[in-house]
Coordinates of C-alpha atoms and ligand atoms in Angstrom, one line a residue:
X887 CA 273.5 143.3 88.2
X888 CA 275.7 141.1 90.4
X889 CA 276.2 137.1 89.6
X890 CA 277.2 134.5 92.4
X891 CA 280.1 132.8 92.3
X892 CA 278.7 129.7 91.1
X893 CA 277.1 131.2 88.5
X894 CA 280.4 133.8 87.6
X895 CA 282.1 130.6 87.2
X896 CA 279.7 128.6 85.3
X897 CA 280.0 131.0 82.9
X898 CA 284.0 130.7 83.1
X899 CA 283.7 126.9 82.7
X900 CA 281.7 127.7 79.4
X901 CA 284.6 129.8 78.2
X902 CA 287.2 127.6 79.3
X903 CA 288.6 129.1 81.9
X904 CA 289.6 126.3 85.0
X905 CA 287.3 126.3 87.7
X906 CA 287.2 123.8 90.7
X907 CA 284.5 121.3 90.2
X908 CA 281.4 122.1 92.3
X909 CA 277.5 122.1 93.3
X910 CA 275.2 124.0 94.6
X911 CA 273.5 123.0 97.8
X912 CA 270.4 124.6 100.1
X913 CA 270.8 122.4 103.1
X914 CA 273.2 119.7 104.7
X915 CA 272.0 117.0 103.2
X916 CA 272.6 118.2 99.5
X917 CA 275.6 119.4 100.9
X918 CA 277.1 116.2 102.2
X919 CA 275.8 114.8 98.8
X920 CA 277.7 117.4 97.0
X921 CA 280.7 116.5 98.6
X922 CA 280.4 112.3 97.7
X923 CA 279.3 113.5 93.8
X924 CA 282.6 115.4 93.8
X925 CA 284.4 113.0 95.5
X926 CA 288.2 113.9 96.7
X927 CA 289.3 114.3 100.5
X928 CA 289.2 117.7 101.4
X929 CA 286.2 120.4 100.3
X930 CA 285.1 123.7 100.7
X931 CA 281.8 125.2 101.3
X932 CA 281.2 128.7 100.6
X933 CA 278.3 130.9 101.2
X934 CA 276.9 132.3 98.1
X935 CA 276.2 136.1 99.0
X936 CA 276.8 139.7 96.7
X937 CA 279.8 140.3 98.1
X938 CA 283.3 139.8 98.7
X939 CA 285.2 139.4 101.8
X940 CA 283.5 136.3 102.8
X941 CA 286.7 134.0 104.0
X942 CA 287.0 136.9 106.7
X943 CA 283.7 136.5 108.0
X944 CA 283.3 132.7 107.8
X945 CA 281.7 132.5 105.1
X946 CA 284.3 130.3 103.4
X947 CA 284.9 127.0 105.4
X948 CA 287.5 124.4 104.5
X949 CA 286.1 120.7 105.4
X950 CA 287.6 116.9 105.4
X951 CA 284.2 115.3 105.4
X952 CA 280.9 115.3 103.9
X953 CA 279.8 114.9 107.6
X954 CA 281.1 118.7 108.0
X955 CA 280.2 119.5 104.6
X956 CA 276.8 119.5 105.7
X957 CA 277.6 120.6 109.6
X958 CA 279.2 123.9 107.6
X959 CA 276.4 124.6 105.6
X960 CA 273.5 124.2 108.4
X961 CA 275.3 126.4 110.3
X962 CA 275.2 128.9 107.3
X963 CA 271.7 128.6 105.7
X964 CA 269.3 131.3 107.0
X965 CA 272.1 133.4 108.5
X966 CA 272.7 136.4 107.6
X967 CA 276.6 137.1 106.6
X968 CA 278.4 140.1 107.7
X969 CA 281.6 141.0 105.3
X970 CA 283.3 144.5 105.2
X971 CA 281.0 144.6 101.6
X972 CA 277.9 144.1 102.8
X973 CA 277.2 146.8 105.1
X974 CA 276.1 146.1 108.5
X975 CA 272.5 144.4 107.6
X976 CA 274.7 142.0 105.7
X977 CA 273.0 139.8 102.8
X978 CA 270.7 136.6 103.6
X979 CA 272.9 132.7 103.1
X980 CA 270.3 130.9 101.0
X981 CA 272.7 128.4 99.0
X982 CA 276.5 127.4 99.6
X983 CA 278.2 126.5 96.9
X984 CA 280.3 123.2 97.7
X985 CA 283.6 122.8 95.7
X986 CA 286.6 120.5 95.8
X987 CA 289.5 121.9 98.0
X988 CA 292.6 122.8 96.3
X989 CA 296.3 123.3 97.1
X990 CA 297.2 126.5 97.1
X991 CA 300.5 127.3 96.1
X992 CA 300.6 131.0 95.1
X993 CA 297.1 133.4 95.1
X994 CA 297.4 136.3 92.5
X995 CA 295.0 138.8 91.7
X996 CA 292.7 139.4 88.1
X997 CA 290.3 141.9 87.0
X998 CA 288.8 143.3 84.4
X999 CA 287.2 146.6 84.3
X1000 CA 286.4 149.5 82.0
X1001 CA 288.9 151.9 81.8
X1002 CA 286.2 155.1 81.8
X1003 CA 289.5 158.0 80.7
X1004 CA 290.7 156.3 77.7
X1005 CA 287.7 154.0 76.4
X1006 CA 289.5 150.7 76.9
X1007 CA 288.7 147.5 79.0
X1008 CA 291.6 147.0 81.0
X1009 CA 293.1 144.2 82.6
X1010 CA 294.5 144.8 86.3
X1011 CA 296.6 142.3 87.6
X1012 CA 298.6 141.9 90.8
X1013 CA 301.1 138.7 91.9
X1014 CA 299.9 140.0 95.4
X1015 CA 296.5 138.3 95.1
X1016 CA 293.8 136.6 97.8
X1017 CA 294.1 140.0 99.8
X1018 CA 291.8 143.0 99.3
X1019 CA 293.1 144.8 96.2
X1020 CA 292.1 148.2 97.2
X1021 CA 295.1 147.1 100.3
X1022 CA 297.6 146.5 97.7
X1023 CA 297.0 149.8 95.5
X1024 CA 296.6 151.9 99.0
X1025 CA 300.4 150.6 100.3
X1026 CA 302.1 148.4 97.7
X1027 CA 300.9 150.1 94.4
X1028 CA 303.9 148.9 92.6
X1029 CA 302.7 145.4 92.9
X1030 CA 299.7 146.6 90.4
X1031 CA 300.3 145.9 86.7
X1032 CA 297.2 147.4 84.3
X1033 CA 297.5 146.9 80.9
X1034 CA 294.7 148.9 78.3
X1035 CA 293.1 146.6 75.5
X1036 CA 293.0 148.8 72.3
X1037 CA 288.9 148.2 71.0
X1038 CA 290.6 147.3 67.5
X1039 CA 293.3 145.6 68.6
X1040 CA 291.8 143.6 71.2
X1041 CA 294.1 142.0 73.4
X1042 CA 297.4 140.7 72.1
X1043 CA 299.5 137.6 73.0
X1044 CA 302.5 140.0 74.0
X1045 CA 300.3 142.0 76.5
X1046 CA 299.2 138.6 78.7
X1047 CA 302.8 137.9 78.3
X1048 CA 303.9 141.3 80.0
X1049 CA 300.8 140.1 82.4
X1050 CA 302.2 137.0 83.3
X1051 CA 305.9 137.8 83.7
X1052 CA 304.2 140.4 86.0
X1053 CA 302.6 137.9 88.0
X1054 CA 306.2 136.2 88.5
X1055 CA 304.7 132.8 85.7
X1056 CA 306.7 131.2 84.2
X1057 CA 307.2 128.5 81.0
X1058 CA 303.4 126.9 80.2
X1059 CA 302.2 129.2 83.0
X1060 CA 302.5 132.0 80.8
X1061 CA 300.7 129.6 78.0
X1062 CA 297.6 128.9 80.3
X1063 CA 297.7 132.5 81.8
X1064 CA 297.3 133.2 77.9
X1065 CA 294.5 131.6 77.4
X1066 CA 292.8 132.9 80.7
X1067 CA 293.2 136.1 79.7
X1068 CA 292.3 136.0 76.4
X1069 CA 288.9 133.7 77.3
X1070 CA 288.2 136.3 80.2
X1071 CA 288.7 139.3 77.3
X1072 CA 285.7 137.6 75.2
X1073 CA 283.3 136.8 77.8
X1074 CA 283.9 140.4 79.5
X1075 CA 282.9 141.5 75.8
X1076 CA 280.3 138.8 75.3
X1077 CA 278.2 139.4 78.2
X1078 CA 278.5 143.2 78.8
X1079 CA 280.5 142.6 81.9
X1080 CA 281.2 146.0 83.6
X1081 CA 283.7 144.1 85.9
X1082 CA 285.0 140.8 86.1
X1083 CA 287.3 139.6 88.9
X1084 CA 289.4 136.6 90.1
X1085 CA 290.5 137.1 93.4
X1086 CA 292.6 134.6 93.7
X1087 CA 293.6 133.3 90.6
X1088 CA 295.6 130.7 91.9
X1089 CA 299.2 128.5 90.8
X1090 CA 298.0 124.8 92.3
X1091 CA 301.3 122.5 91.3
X1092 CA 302.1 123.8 87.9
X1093 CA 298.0 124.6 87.3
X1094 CA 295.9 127.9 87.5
X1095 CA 292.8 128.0 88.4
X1096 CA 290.2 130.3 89.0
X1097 CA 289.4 129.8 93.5
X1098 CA 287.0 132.8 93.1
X1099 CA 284.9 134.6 90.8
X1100 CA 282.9 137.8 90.9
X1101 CA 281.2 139.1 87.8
X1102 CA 279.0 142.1 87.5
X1103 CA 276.7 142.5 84.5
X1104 CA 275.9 146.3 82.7
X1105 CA 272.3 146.5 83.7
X1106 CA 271.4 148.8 80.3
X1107 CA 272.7 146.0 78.7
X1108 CA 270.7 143.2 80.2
X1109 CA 267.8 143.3 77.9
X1110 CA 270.2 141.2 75.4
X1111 CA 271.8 139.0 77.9
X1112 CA 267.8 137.1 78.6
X1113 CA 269.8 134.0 80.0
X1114 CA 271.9 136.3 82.7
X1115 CA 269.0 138.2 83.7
X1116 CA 267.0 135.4 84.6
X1117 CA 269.5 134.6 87.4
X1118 CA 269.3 137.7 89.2
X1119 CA 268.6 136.6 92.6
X1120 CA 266.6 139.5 94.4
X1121 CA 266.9 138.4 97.6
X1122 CA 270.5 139.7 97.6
X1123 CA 269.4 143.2 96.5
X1124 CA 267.9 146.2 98.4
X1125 CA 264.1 145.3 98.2
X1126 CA 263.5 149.4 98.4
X1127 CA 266.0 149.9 95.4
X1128 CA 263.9 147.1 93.7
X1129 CA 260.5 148.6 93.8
X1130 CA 262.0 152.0 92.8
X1131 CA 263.3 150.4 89.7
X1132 CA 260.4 149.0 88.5
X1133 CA 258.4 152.6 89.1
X1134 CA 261.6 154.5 86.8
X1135 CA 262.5 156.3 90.4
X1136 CA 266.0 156.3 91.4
X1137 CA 266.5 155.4 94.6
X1138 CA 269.6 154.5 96.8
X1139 CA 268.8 153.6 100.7
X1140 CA 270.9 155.7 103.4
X1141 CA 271.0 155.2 106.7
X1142 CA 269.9 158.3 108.3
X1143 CA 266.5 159.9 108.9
X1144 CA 265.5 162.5 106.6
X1145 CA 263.9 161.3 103.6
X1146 CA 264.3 163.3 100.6
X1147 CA 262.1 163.3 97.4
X1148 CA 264.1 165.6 94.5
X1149 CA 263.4 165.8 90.9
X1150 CA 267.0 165.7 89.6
X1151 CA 270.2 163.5 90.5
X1152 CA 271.9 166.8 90.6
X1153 CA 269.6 168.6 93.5
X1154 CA 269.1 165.3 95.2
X1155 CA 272.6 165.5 95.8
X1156 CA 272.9 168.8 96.5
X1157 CA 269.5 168.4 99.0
X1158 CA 271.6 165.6 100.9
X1159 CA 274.3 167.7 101.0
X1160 CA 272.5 170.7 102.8
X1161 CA 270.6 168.6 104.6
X1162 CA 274.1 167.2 106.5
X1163 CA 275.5 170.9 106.7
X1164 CA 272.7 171.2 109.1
X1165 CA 273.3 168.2 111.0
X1166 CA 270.8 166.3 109.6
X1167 CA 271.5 163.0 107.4
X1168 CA 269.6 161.7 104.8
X1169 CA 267.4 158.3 104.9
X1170 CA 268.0 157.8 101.0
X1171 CA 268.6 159.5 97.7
X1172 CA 265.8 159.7 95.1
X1173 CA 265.3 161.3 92.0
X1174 CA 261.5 161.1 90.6
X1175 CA 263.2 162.5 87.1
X1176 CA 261.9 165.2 85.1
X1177 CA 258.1 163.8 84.0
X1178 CA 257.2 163.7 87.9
X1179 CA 253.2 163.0 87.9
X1180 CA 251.2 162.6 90.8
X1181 CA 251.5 159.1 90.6
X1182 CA 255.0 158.5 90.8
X1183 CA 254.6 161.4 93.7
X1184 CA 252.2 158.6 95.4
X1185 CA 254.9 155.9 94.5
X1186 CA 257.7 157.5 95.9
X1187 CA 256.0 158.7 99.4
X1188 CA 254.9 155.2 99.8
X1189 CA 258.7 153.8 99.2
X1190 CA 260.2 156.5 101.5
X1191 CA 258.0 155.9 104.1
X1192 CA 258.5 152.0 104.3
X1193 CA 261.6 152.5 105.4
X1194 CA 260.5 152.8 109.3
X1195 CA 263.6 155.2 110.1
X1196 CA 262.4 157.9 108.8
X1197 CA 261.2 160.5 111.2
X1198 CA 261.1 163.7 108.3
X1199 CA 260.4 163.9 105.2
X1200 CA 261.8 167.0 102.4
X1201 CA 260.5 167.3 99.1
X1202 CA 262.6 169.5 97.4
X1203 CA 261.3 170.6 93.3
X1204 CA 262.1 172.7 91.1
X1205 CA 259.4 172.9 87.9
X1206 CA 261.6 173.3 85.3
X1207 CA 260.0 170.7 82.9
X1208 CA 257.4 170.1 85.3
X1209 CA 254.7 172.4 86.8
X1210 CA 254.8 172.9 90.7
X1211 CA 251.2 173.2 90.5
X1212 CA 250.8 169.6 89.5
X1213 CA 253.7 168.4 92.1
X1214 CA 251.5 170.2 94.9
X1215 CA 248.2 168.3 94.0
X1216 CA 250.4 165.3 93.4
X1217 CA 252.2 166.2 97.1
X1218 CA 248.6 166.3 98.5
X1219 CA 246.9 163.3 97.1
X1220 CA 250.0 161.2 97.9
X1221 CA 249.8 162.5 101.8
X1222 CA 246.2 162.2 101.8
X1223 CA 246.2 158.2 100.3
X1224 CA 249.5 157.2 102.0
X1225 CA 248.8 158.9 105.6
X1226 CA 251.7 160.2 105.9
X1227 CA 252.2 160.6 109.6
X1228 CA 255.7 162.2 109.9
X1229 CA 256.3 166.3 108.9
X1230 CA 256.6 167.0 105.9
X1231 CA 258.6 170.4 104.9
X1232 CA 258.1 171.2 101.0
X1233 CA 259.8 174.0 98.6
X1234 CA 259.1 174.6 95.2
X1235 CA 260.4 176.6 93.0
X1236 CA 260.0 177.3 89.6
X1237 CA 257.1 177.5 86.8
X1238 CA 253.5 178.2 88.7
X1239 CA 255.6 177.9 92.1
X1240 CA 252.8 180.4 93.3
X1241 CA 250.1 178.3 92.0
X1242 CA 251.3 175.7 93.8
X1243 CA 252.8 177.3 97.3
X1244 CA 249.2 178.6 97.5
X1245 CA 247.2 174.5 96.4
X1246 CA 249.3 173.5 99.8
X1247 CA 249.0 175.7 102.2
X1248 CA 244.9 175.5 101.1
X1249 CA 244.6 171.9 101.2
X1250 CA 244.7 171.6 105.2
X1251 CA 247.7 168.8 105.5
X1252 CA 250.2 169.8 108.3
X1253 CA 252.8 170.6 104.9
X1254 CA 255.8 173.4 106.3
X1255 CA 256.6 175.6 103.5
X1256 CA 259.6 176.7 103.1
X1257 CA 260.9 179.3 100.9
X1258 CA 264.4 178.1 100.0
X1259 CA 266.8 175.0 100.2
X1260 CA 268.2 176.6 103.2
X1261 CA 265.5 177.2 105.3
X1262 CA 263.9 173.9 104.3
X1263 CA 267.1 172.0 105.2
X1264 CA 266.6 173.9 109.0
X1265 CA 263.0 172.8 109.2
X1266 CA 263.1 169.2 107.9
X1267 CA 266.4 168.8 110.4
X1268 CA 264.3 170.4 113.3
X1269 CA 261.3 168.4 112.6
X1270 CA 263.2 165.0 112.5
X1271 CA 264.8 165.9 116.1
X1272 CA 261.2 166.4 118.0
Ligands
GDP1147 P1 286.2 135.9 99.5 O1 286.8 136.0 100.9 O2 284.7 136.2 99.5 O3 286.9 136.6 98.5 O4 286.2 134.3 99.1 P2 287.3 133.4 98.3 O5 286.7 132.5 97.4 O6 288.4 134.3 97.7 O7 288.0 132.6 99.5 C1 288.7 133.3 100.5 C2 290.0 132.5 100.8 O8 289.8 131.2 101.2 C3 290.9 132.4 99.6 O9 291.7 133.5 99.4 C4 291.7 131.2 100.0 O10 292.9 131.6 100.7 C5 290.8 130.3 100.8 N1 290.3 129.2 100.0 C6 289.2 129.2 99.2 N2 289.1 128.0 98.6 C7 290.1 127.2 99.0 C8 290.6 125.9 98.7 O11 290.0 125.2 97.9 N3 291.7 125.5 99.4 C9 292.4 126.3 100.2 N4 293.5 125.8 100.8 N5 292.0 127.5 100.5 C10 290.9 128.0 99.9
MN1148 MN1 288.0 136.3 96.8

């Protein structure tokens, strides 16, 4: 689960980690307010979205006024922001958050992820900061310190040390970069961050301070982090990937137009992959998971099919734990109650594959059968061109 950036750096402030002052706001007014409570001369309003990338795509204005406080943030209420992150339906502006400006005197980069290969959380952290990071490790690599915390260990004084010569800090720098670290360490720990990220981190007269702050939560883990979970804001997630999750489907939306409904992560992949050898491209992955009964069959047709670009859908199972006998009647009550309009090419292999092969092609609905993964990759591709 992804935080905002006000809400990344309320939980900073909490841990003691130096944050701008700032409010939330939904409209000018509150915005103009925001900027008086705050007081100061110069502010910045930024639109609070799930991604990064935001100062590109002004999303991130800088402001001498309350006047233009508010003037900023009616302009960006109810738009929708474009940033390389979001893809290009971009994510709805429904709050800015409005913060006092600061001097910038040097941007450097912070993150925290985990380490997958060895086990450990590990720090990344690059002098070369307020630019995309994945820039820096494409041409300047060298400019990328990472440093593993041992689980046992945890993080010791002499690694933020090695961290903040790194980052070119010197005297109390190094003392508050210190503290930083070890304070991001804990809450990373705390509340089961999968990633935490400053970006920039940034030297303000002989102060650092966190500018930015992205933060996103392990969602296995959220069922002991109640306060986090409750500030999921939906509206920034995909409404399709939403349903799926409550129904136990996994689904991920693409932007092609061959639906595909798999029981397995590994042939779903291998279903999208065939699919493009024969110049197709798939409208979304989804796995119904090994226990597929006819009503997740039902849930899943009706979540493919609100997703108005698709012009074919494949359903591609193999009964291994499940009988394709019961798909099939689950494949025909789902077409029958969700009036399915668009082709629909099925294979099934497996346990009662017969059984099932024969249920279909007796139960009247224009279903193609196809007898391999091949030949229903053709079909489905085919059928989405007419
Ligand atoms: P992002 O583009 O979504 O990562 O948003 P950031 O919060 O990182 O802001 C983008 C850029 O705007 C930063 O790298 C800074 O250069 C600039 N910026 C943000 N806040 C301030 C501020 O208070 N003062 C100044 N001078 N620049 C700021
Ligand atoms: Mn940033």
């Amino acid at each position: 689960m992804n935080l905002h950036e006000y809400q990344s750096k309320q939980l900073f402030a909490r841990y003691g980690i130096p944050v701008p002052n700032g409010l939330v706001a939904s409209n000018g007014a509150e915005a103009a307010d925001a900027a008086r409570k705050l007081g100061g001369a110069k502010w910045v309003v930024k639109a609070q979205v799930h991604a990064g990338g935001r100062g590109k795509a002004g999303g991130v204005k800088l402001v001498d006024s309350p006047e233009a406080a508010s003037e900023a943030t009616e302009k960006m209420i109810g738009q929708r922001l474009h940033t390389h992150q979001t893809g290009p339906e971009g994510l709805p502006i429904h709050q800015v958050f409005v913060e006092q400006g600061s001097k910038i005197d040097r941007e450097l980069y912070v993150s925290l992820v985990l380490n997958r290969d060895k086990g450990h959380v590990a720090f990344i952290v690059s002098p070369a900061g307020g630019m995309d990071i994945e820039e820096v490790a494409a041409h300047t690599p060298e400019k990328l310190i990472r440093v593993n915390v041992h689980p046992a260990a945890g993080l010791q004084d002499s690694q933020c040390r090695v961290m903040g010569f790194g980052l070119g800090l010197k005297g109390d720098q190094i003392k508050q970069f210190t503290k930083i670290a070890q304070a991001l360490y804990k809450l990373y720990l705390d509340t089961d961050c999968s990633l935490v990220e400053i970006n920039p981190l940034i030297v303000t007269g002989d102060k650092l301070v966190a500018l930015d702050a992205k933060i996103n939560i392990e969602d296995n883990a959220l069922f002991r982090q109640k306060e986090i979970a409750g500030w999921r804001d939906a509206s920034q997630e995909d409404e399709m990937e939403r349903v799926a999750a409550q129904h136990e489907l996994n689904y991920v939306s693409l932007d092609g137009n061959i639906a595909c409904m798999v029981n397995g992560a590994g042939l779903a992949m291998a279903t999208m992959d065939v699919i493009q050898l024969h110049g197709g491209s798939p409208a979304n992955f989804l796995d119904v998971g090994g226990g597929a009964t006819k009503e997740r069959v039902s849930t899943a047709f009706n979540l493919i099919l609100s997703n108005p670009k698709v012009k074919a859908i494949l359903v591609n199972i193999f009964g291994g734990i499940v009988r394709c006998d019961m798909i099939a009647e689950g494949i025909i009550a789902a077409v029958k109650d969700v009036g399915v309009k668009v082709p629909v090419v099925v294979r099934i292999e497996g346990t009662n594959a017969e059984q099932g092969r024969k249920l279909l092609s007796e139960s009247g609905l224009a279903v193609i059968a196809a007898k391999d993964l091949t030949e229903a990759a053709k079909k489905v591709v085919a059928s989405a061109k007419k």
